[in-house]
Coordinates of C-alpha atoms and ligand atoms in Angstrom, one line a residue:
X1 CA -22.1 79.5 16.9
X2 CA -18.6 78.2 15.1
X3 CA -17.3 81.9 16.4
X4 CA -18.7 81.5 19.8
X5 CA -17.0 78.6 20.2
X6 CA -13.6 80.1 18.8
X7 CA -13.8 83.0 21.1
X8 CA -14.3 80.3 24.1
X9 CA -11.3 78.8 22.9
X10 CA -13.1 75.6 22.4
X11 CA -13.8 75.2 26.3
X12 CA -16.3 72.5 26.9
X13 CA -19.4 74.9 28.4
X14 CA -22.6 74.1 28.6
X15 CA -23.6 77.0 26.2
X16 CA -27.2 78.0 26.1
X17 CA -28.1 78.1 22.5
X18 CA -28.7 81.7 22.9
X19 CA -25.1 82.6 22.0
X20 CA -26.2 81.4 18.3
X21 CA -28.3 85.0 17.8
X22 CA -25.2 86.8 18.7
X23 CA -25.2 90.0 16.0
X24 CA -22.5 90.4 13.4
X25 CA -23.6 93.9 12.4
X26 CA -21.4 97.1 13.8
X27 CA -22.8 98.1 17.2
X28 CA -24.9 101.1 17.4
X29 CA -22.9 104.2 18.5
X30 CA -24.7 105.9 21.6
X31 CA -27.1 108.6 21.1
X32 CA -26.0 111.1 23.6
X33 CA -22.4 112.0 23.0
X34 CA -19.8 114.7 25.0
X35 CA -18.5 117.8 22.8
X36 CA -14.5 117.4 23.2
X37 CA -12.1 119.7 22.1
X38 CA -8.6 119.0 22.8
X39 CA -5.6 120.8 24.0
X40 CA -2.3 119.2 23.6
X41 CA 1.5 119.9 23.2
X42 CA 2.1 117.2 21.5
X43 CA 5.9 116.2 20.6
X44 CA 6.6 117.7 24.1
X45 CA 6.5 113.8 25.3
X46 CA 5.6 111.4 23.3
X47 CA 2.9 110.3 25.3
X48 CA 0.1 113.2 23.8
X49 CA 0.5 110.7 21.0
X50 CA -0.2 107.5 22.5
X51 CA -3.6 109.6 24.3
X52 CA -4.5 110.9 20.4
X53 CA -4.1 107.1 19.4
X54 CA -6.5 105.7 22.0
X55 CA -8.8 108.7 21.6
X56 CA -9.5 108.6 17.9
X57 CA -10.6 104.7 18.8
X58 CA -13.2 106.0 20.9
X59 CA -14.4 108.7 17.7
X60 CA -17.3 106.8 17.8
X61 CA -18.3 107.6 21.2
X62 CA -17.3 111.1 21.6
X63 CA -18.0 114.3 19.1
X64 CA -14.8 116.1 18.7
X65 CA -14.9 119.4 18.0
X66 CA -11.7 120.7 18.1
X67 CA -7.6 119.1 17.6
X68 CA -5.4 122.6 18.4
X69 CA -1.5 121.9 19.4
X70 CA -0.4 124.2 21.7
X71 CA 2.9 124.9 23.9
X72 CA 3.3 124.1 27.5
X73 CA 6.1 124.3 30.2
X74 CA 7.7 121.8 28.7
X75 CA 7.7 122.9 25.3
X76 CA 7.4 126.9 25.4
X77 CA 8.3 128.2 22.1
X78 CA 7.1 125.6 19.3
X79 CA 3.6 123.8 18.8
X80 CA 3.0 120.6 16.1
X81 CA -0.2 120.4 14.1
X82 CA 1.8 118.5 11.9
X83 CA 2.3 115.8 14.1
X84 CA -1.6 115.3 15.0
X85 CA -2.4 114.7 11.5
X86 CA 0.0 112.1 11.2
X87 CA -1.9 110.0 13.2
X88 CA -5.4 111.2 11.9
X89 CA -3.3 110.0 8.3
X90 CA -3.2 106.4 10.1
X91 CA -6.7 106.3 11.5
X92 CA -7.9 107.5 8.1
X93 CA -6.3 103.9 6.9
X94 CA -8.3 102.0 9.2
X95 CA -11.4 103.7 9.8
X96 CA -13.3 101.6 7.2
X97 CA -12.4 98.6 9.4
X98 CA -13.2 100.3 12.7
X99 CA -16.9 100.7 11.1
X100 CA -17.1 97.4 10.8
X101 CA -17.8 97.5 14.9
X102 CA -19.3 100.2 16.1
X103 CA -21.2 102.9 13.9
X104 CA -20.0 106.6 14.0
X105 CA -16.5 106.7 13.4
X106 CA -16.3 109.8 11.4
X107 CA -13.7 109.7 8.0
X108 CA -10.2 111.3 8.5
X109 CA -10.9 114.2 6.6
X110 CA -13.2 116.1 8.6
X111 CA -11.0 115.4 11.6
X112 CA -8.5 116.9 9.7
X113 CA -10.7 120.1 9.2
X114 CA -10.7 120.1 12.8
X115 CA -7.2 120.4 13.8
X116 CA -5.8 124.1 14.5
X117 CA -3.0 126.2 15.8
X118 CA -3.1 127.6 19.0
X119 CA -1.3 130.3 20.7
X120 CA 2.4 129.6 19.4
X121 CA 4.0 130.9 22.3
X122 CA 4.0 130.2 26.4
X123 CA 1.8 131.1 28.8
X124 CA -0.3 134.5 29.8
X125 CA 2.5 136.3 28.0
X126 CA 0.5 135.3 24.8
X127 CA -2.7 135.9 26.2
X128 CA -4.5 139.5 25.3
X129 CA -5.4 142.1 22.5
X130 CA -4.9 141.1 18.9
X131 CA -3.6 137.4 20.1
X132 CA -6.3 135.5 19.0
X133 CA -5.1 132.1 17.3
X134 CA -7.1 129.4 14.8
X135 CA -7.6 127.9 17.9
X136 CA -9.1 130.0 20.1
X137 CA -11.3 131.3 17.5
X138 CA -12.4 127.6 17.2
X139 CA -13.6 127.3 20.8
X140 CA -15.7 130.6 20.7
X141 CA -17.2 129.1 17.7
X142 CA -17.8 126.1 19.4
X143 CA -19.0 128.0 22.5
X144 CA -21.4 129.7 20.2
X145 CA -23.0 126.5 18.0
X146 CA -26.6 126.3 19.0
X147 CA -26.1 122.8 20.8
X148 CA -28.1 122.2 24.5
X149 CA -24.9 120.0 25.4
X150 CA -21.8 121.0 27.3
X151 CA -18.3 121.6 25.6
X152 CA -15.4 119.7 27.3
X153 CA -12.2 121.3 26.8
X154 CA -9.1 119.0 28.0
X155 CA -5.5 120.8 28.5
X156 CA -3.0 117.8 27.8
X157 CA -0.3 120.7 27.9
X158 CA -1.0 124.6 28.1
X159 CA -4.3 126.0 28.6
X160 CA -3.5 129.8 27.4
X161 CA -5.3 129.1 24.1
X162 CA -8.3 128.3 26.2
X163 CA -7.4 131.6 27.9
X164 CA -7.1 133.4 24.5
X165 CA -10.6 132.4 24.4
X166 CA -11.9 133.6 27.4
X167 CA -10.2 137.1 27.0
X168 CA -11.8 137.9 24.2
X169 CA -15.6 136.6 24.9
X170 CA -14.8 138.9 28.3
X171 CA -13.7 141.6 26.4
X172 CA -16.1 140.9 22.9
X173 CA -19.3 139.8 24.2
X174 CA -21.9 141.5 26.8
X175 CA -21.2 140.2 30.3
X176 CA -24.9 138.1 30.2
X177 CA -23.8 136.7 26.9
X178 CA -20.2 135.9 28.3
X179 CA -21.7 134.2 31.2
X180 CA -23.5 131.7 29.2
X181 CA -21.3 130.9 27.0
X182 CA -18.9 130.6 30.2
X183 CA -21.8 128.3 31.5
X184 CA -21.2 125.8 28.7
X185 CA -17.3 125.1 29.4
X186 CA -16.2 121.8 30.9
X187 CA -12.6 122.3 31.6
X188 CA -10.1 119.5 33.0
X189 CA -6.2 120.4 32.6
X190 CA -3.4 117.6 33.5
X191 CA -2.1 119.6 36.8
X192 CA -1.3 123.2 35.5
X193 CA 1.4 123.2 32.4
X194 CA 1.2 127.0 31.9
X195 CA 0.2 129.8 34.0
X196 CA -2.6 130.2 32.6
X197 CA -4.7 128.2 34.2
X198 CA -5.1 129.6 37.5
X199 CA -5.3 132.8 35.9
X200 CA -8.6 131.4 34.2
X201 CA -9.2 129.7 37.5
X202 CA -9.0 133.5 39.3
X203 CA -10.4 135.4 36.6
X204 CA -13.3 133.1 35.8
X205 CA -14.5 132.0 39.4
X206 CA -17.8 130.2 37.6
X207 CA -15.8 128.3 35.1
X208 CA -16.4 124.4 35.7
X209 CA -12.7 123.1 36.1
X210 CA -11.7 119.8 37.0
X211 CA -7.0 120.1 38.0
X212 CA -5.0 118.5 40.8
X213 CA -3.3 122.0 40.8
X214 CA 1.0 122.1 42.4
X215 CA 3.6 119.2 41.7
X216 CA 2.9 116.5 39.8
X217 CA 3.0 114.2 42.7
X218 CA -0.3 115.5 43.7
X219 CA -1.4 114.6 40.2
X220 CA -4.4 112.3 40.2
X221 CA -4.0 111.6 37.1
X222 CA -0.1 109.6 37.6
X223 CA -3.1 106.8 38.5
X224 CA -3.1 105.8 34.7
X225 CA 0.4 104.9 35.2
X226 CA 1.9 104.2 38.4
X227 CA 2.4 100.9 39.7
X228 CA 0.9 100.0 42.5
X229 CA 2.6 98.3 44.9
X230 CA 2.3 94.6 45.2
X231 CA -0.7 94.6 42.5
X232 CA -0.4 93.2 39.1
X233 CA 0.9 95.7 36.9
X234 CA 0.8 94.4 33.4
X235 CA -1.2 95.8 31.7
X236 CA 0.3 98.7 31.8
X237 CA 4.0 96.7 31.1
X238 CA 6.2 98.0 28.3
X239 CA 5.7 94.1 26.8
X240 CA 1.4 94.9 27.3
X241 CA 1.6 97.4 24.9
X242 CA 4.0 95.8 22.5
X243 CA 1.4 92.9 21.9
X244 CA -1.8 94.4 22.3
X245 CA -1.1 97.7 20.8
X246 CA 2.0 98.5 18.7
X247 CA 3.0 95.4 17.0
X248 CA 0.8 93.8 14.6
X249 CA -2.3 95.5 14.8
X250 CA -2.1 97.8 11.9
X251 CA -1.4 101.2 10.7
X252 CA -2.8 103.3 14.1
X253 CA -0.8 101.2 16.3
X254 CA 2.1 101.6 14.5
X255 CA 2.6 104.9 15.8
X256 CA 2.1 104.4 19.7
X257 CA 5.4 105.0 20.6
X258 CA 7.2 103.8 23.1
X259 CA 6.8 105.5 26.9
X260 CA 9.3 108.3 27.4
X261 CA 8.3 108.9 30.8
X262 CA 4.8 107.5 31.6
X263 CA 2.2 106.2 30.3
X264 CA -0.3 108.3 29.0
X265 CA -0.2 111.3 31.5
X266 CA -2.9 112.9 29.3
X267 CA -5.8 110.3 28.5
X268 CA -7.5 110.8 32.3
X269 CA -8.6 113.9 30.8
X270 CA -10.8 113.0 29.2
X271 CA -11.3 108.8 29.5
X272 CA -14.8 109.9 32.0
X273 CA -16.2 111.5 28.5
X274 CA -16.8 107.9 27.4
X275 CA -20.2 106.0 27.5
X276 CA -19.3 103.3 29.7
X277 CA -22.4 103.3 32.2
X278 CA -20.2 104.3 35.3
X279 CA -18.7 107.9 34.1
X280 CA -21.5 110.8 34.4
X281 CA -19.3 113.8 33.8
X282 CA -21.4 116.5 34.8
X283 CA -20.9 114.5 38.3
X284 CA -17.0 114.2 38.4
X285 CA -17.6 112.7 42.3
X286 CA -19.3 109.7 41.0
X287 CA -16.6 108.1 39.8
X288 CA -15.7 106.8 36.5
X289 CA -12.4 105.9 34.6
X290 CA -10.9 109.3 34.4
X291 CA -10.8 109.2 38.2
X292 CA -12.9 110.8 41.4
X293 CA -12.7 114.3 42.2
X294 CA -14.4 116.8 45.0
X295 CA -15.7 120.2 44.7
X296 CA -13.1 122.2 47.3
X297 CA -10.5 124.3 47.5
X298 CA -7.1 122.6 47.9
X299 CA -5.0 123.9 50.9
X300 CA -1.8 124.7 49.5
X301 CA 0.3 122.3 51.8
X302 CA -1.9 119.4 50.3
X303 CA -0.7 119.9 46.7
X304 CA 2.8 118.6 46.7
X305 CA 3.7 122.4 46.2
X306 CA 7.4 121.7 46.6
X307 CA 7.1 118.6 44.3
X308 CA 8.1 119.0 40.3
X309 CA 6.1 121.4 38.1
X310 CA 8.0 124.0 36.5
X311 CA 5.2 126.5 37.1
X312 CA 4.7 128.7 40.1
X313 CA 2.5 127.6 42.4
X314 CA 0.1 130.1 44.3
X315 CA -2.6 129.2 47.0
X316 CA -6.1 128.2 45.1
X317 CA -9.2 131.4 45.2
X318 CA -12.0 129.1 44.9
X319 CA -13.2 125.6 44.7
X320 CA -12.6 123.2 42.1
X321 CA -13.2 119.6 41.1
X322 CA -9.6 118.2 42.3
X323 CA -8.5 114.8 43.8
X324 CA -10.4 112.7 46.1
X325 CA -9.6 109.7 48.0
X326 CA -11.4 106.6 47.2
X327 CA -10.3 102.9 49.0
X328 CA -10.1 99.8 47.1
X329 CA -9.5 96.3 47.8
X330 CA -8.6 94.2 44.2
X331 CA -10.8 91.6 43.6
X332 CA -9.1 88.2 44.3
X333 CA -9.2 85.4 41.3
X334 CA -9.8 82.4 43.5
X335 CA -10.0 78.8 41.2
X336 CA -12.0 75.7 42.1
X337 CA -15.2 77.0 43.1
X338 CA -14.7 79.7 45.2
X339 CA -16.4 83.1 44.2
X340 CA -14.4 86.3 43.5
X341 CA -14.4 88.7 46.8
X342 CA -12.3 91.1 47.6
X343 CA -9.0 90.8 48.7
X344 CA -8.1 92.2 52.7
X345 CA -5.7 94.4 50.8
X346 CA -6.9 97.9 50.9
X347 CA -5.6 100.6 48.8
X348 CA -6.4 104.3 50.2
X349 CA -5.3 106.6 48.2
X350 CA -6.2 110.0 45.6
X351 CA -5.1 107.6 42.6
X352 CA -7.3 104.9 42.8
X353 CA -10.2 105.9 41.9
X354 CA -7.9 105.8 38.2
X355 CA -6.0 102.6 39.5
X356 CA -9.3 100.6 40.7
X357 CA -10.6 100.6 36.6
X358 CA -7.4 100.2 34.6
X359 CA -7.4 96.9 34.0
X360 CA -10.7 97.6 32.3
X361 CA -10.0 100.4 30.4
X362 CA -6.3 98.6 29.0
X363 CA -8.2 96.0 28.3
X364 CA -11.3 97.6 26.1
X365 CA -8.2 99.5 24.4
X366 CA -6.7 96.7 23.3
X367 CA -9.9 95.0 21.6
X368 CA -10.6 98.7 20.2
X369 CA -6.9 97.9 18.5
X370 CA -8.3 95.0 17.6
X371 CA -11.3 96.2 15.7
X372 CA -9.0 98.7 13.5
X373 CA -7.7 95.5 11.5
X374 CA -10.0 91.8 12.1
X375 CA -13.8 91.5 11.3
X376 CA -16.4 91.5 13.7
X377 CA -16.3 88.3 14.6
X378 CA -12.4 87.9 15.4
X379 CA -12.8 90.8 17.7
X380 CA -14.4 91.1 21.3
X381 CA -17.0 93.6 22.0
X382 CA -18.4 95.1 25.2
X383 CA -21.7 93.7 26.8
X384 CA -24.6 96.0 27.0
X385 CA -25.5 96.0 30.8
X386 CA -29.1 96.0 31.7
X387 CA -30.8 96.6 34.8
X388 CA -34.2 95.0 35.7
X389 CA -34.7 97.4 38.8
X390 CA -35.0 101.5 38.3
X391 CA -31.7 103.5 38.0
X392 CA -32.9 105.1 41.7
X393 CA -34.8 103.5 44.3
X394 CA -36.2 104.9 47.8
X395 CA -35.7 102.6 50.7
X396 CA -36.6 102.9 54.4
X397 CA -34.4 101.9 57.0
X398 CA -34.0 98.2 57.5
X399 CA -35.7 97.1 54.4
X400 CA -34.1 94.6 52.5
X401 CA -33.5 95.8 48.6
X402 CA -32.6 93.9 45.6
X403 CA -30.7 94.9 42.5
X404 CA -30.5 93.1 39.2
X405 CA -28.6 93.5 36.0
X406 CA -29.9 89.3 35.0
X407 CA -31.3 90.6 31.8
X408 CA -27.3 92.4 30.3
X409 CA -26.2 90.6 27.1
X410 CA -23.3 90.4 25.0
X411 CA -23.4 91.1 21.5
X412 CA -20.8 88.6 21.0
X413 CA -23.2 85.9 23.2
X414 CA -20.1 86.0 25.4
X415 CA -20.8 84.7 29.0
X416 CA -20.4 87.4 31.4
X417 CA -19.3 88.0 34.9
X418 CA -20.9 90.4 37.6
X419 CA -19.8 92.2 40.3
X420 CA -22.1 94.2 42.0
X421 CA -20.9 97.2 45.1
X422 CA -21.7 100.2 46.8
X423 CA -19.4 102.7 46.2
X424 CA -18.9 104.1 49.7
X425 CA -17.0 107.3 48.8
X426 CA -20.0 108.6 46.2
X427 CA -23.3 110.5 47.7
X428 CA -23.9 110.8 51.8
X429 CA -23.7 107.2 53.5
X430 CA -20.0 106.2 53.7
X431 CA -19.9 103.4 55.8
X432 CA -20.0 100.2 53.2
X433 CA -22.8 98.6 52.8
X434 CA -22.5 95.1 52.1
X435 CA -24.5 92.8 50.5
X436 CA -26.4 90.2 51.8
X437 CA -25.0 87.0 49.4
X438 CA -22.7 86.7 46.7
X439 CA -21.9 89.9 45.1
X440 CA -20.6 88.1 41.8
X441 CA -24.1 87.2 40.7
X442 CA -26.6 89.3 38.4
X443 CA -29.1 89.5 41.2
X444 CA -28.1 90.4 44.8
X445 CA -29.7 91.8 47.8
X446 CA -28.4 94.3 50.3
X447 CA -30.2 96.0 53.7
X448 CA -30.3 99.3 54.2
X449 CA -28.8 101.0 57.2
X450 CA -30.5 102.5 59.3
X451 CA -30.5 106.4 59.0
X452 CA -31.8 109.7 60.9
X453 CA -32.6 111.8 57.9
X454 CA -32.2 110.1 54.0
X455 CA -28.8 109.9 52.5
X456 CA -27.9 108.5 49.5
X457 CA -26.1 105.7 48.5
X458 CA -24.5 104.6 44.9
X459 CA -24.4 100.9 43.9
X460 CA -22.3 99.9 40.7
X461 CA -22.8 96.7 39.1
X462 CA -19.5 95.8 36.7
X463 CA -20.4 93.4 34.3
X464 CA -17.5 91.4 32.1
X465 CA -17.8 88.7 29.3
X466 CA -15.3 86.3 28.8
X467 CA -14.0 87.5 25.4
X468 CA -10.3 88.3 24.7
X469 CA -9.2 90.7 26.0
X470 CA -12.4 90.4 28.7
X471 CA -14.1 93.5 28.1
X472 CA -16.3 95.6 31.0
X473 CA -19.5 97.5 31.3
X474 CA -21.2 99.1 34.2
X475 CA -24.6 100.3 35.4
X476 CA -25.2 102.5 38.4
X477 CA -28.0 102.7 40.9
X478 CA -28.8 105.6 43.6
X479 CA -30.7 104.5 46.6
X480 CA -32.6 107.0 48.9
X481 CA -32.6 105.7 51.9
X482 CA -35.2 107.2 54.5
X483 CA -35.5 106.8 58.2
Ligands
CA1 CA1 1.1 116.6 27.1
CA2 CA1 -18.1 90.4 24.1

């Protein structure tokens, strides 16, 4: 209760006496986690080291499978193993602490057995007979591992070890057994940093592969790190990361460096792979911190093909998971007793579905940080968001449906916030929906519209405590409406 109390900074609430059963004992890891293995040309910029530093916090929450340092346009003819297990070196110095938290965390060592070189050299020119690496060997391996679950492979530079890969299962393997291995990929590259990729893109047409292919300006993944125009930017502010991640918060964030060029170009990647109760990866339309993205193939005049890249850029053969346009108005703190709506302000654009969760995703970094060096109960944790209505519900036409998350708790006895909305851009209604009273309350009610033949449409509660930093869950639901 004492801590409860801390955490509220002493703030005269009427507290239910609840918050006294609040659990001390590391949070359970999730059951169900995504295979990652991990692409990166690291030292090119030294942002592939901030995206190592916030991944190895989420250890817990992710298996990885697989740490291989590979080139990339930007850095062609040298790769840096070295330099990832440098920072494995500092989160073996705090992993003790970080299982204070959250079970799972795996020690340093076998992360260490998992980090590999790739192809040392640029591009498709390394790509063929007799060129396989440690690395690629490691994703066949992986590939083959009796394991029902897909394997995510996330290209923060490169991809031609990936292609390495490929190549050889095409040329080792029978074409049935190639195809289901082939079945099992999850690929997502930052834009395309080789040549490579759209050769794996044209050469593999059934490979699942999430890219905003062309210049970088058509990158949805520059949401992690843009500023947004007229919005408040600070968690992303140079003086942001100073306090909440480098300085004074141990030996892992000790070596976030500073930005070079942007923030974390990398981390969107892979940030959807985490258990948050909004990312579904296998659905990368649905939405979730790693962005929105459509199954389509880009015309070439949409991808900013005159824009900076470095690698040619040649018309798209076949669909892919690539950007989207979601439309988001901030939320609007409003004091003295007004509830939190919406703002008028709306932001359209192929970044926001990034933009629209950063705040939360900065924010559950930082308390991550947090758990590397204090004990449990110095440090905020997330709430566990539970809904009293099914995940899907069929409606008709006109009937009035209500949703619920009342029964979400915090495992620090936090009091939480709730916002619940129907995200208009996800399944096939796409005029909003709104609801019928408050939408910041744990139980609201909404009418469905009235349709011809049934369409579906996504609700997402978001539910925050009050901790510091405030951190954020979600829960979807899908509604079937019928006529
Ligand atoms: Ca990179
Ligand atoms: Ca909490």
């Amino acid at each position: 209760m004492l801590r409860f109390w801390a955490m509220m900074g002493g703030a005269a609430l009427l507290v239910a006496p609840i918050a006294a059963a609040a659990s001390e004992t590391p949070m359970a890891a999730p059951a169900q986690k995504q295979r990652l293995i991990v692409l990166s040309d690291i030292e090119a910029d030294p942002d592939d080291t901030q995206s190592f530093t916030r991944l190895l916090l989420y250890a817990s929450e992710i298996d990885l499978e697989g740490l291989i340092a590979t080139t990339s346009v930007h850095m062609k003819t040298a790769i840096h193993p070295d330099s990832i297990r440098r920072i494995l070196h500092a989160y073996g110095k705090v992993q003790p602490n970080l299982a204070l938290h959250e079970t799972g965390y795996p020690g340093a060592d076998r992360l260490l057995a998992l980090v590999r070189d790739g192809q040392p050299g640029y591009g498709m020119a390394m790509v063929g007979a007799g060129k396989d690496t440690a690395g690629s060997r490691l994703i066949i391996a992986a590939l083959e591992r009796t394991d029902p679950r897909p394997l995510w492979v996330t290209a923060w530079g490169g991809v031609n070890t990936l292609a390495q890969a490929l190549y050889t299962i095409r040329e080792m393997r029978s074409p049935a057994e190639a195809k289901r291995l082939i079945t099992k990929l999850r690929v997502y590259t930052i834009s395309d940093q080789d040549d490579s990729g759209a050769w794996i893109r044209r050469t593999f047409p059934d490979v699942f592969f999430i890219v905003s292919p062309g210049g970088y300006g058509a990158g949805t993944w520059t949401g992690i790190n843009t500023l947004i125009d007229g919005a408040d930017n600070t968690t992303i502010s140079n003086t942001w990361l100073r306090e909440h991640i480098q300085q004074g918060h141990g030996p892992l964030g000790a070596v976030y460096p500073d930005v070079a060029y942007g923030m974390e170009g990398d981390t969107p990647s892979w940030l959807s792979l985490i258990p948050n109760g909004l990312s579904v990866p296998d659905h990368p339309d649905w939405g979730g911190w790693g962005g929105r993205y459509e199954y389509y193939t880009p015309p070439i005049a949409t991808v900013d093909p005159s824009g900076f890249s470095n690698v040619p850029i040649e018309p798209e053969t076949r669909p892919i998971w690539t950007n989207a346009i979601d439309s988001y108005m901030p939320w609007q703190q409003r004091e003295y007793g007004r509830a939190q709506t919406p703002s008028d302000r709306q932001i359209k654009d192929f970044r926001a579905g990034i933009w629209r969760w950063r705040d939360d995703f900065q924010n559950d970094f930082a308390a991550r940080m947090m758990w590397t060096t204090e004990p449990f109960a110095h440090a905020n944790h997330p709430p566990a968001v539970k809904l009293s209505t099914p995940e899907r519900i069929t409606v008709k036409s006109g009937q009035r449906f209500v949703l619920s998350a009342i029964d979400s708790t915090d495992p620090d006895g936090d009091s939480l916030s709730f916002q619940w909305f129907h995200y208009a851009e996800v399944g096939h209604w796409r005029t909003v929906i709104p609801n019928g009273i408050a939408a910041n309350i744990h139980t609201v009610d909404f009418t469905a519209p009235k349709v011809t033949e049934p369409r579906e449409a996504h609700f997402i509660v978001r539910v925050s405590d009050k901790g510091s930093p405030p951190l954020t869950r979600y829960a979807r639901v899908i509604v079937t409406i019928t006529p």
